[in-house]
């Protein structure tokens, strides 16, 4: 496999070189507009797409109207993200009519589904390139073929390949996202991810550590280790390694001051991991632990492999070892067959755990998943009503959790100007809470102490004290 992987990378390097030569003779460098939908994994894939484009001589633009190349890196987890992509693709038709040299590409999870790729092929004739998650590395060749032949499609599944050595054009300092594994084996019955991202495959510890050292040398102070279920890292490598062992090694890298990770499936949280988290100061005291729902009946139908009781035991264990841990979760409202009684169980788990924040979604039917065939019992109106009630309820809890920070001093890693008020800087606490405060731009990338003076539902406000 390693050999095959290298051959593919070499082949793509040749296309990168060919594209570069073409682009170098142009008066101005061509501009690429890359838009990302969905999760942090997709954001990292886009960083690799941009890395390859950069190597091919592209510059980047923020307005689609200025672009010579548009790429939508799509998400398939819920229908609304797909509808947005179709809407945007429709709008591009006029742009392409005005600028025939424009190349339009769609990639990512959405087009890894055969029926969507077919739909684009037939109904969106102005789209030049379609490539699935497994074909990301073949972008240089596809781009070349699209320019030569008009259209290029690659959505074949080829599970198991991990390509190393692709240039990554990262977000600004100080946070670097690093994938440690790809795919998922869990087959939660509502979820499309295992079908579009394939089975779990871990990068070797060596490759991950090499990348962590590289980003540390570039000045990144924080790394976020990514995987659909980081807790099963290494199981497929058959060499006795584990996520806890990887974390320990990542923390040893000089220059890296904070380590976060996402996402943890509750069924795979080990005591070893909780110990390592508690003992290691570099590991941020933040845990995203998706519960999805509070009813055992629904958890079983979701194929989540834990009960409410088991989940609550984990939360207890985690809090015993790390009393200040910031806990967040994902919730799905309106899974097929969910009754109002089941929903009340979700409300009661929110009351019991008191998460700092939740990410909540109304169930979205995904073609090809087992849940898509299950009977529904609540009406869309009832689901929306429950959803709104839950969000309001959680807002009160989130604000209460933040109130506890008032007057406290927090170490904040400064990320840049605040999105809502450029007069302010924005950064995160060790627990991942957003803090806005006044300070000089030169502090970006530094860890500063901030005294919290005001508290909102989603963020904290403070003053630098050193
Ligand atoms: N409908 C709604 N939410 C979903 N998620 C995954 N699949 C679906 C779906 N079909 C949510 C889960 C998961 C998060 C990333 O997205 O809560 O944890
Ligand atoms: Fe989807 Fe479940 Fe895998 Fe998460 S663990 S990606 S929800 S199948």
PDB file of C-alpha atoms and ligand atoms in Angstrom, residues 39 76-79 188-193 228 263 288 290-292 304 329-333 335 359-366 369 371, ligand 1:
ATOM      1  CA  UNK A  39     -16.520  19.834  10.001  1.00  0.00           C
ATOM      2  CA  UNK A  76     -23.180  15.369   3.495  1.00  0.00           C
ATOM      3  CA  UNK A  77     -24.069  15.109   7.179  1.00  0.00           C
ATOM      4  CA  UNK A  78     -27.335  17.054   6.876  1.00  0.00           C
ATOM      5  CA  UNK A  79     -29.532  17.971   3.930  1.00  0.00           C
ATOM      6  CA  UNK A 188     -24.559   5.134  13.823  1.00  0.00           C
ATOM      7  CA  UNK A 189     -27.837   4.529  12.002  1.00  0.00           C
ATOM      8  CA  UNK A 190     -28.485   8.204  11.140  1.00  0.00           C
ATOM      9  CA  UNK A 191     -24.984   8.979   9.866  1.00  0.00           C
ATOM     10  CA  UNK A 192     -23.641   9.080   6.322  1.00  0.00           C
ATOM     11  CA  UNK A 193     -19.978   9.500   7.324  1.00  0.00           C
ATOM     12  CA  UNK A 228     -14.223  11.001  13.576  1.00  0.00           C
ATOM     13  CA  UNK A 263     -14.183  13.859  18.365  1.00  0.00           C
ATOM     14  CA  UNK A 288     -16.469  17.101  23.238  1.00  0.00           C
ATOM     15  CA  UNK A 290     -21.457  13.580  21.752  1.00  0.00           C
ATOM     16  CA  UNK A 291     -24.382  11.992  23.593  1.00  0.00           C
ATOM     17  CA  UNK A 292     -26.905  12.507  20.734  1.00  0.00           C
ATOM     18  CA  UNK A 304     -24.581   4.225  19.779  1.00  0.00           C
ATOM     19  CA  UNK A 329     -21.890  17.625  23.222  1.00  0.00           C
ATOM     20  CA  UNK A 330     -23.929  16.993  20.058  1.00  0.00           C
ATOM     21  CA  UNK A 331     -27.681  16.364  20.207  1.00  0.00           C
ATOM     22  CA  UNK A 332     -30.052  15.143  17.510  1.00  0.00           C
ATOM     23  CA  UNK A 333     -33.708  16.067  17.981  1.00  0.00           C
ATOM     24  CA  UNK A 335     -34.661  10.881  15.334  1.00  0.00           C
ATOM     25  CA  UNK A 359     -24.345  21.563  19.160  1.00  0.00           C
ATOM     26  CA  UNK A 360     -27.923  20.637  18.352  1.00  0.00           C
ATOM     27  CA  UNK A 361     -29.445  19.417  15.116  1.00  0.00           C
ATOM     28  CA  UNK A 362     -32.846  18.362  13.885  1.00  0.00           C
ATOM     29  CA  UNK A 363     -32.602  14.872  12.418  1.00  0.00           C
ATOM     30  CA  UNK A 364     -31.996  14.930   8.676  1.00  0.00           C
ATOM     31  CA  UNK A 365     -32.807  11.836   6.603  1.00  0.00           C
ATOM     32  CA  UNK A 366     -29.742  10.519   4.764  1.00  0.00           C
ATOM     33  CA  UNK A 369     -28.509   4.918   6.087  1.00  0.00           C
ATOM     34  CA  UNK A 371     -32.504   5.327   9.933  1.00  0.00           C
TER      35      UNK A 371
HETATM   36  N1  LIG B   1     -29.158  14.398  11.074  1.00  0.00           N
HETATM   37  C1  LIG B   1     -28.880  15.315  12.012  1.00  0.00           C
HETATM   38  N2  LIG B   1     -27.697  15.403  12.640  1.00  0.00           N
HETATM   39  C2  LIG B   1     -26.744  14.505  12.295  1.00  0.00           C
HETATM   40  N3  LIG B   1     -25.487  14.327  12.736  1.00  0.00           N
HETATM   41  C3  LIG B   1     -24.929  13.307  12.065  1.00  0.00           C
HETATM   42  N4  LIG B   1     -25.814  12.799  11.188  1.00  0.00           N
HETATM   43  C4  LIG B   1     -26.961  13.519  11.313  1.00  0.00           C
HETATM   44  C5  LIG B   1     -28.226  13.473  10.693  1.00  0.00           C
HETATM   45  N5  LIG B   1     -28.519  12.562   9.762  1.00  0.00           N
HETATM   46  C6  LIG B   1     -24.903  15.139  13.817  1.00  0.00           C
HETATM   47  C7  LIG B   1     -24.483  14.266  15.000  1.00  0.00           C
HETATM   48  C8  LIG B   1     -22.985  14.265  14.911  1.00  0.00           C
HETATM   49  C9  LIG B   1     -22.726  15.645  14.309  1.00  0.00           C
HETATM   50  C10 LIG B   1     -21.393  15.813  13.700  1.00  0.00           C
HETATM   51  O1  LIG B   1     -23.734  15.770  13.338  1.00  0.00           O
HETATM   52  O2  LIG B   1     -24.918  14.914  16.195  1.00  0.00           O
HETATM   53  O3  LIG B   1     -22.351  14.098  16.154  1.00  0.00           O
END
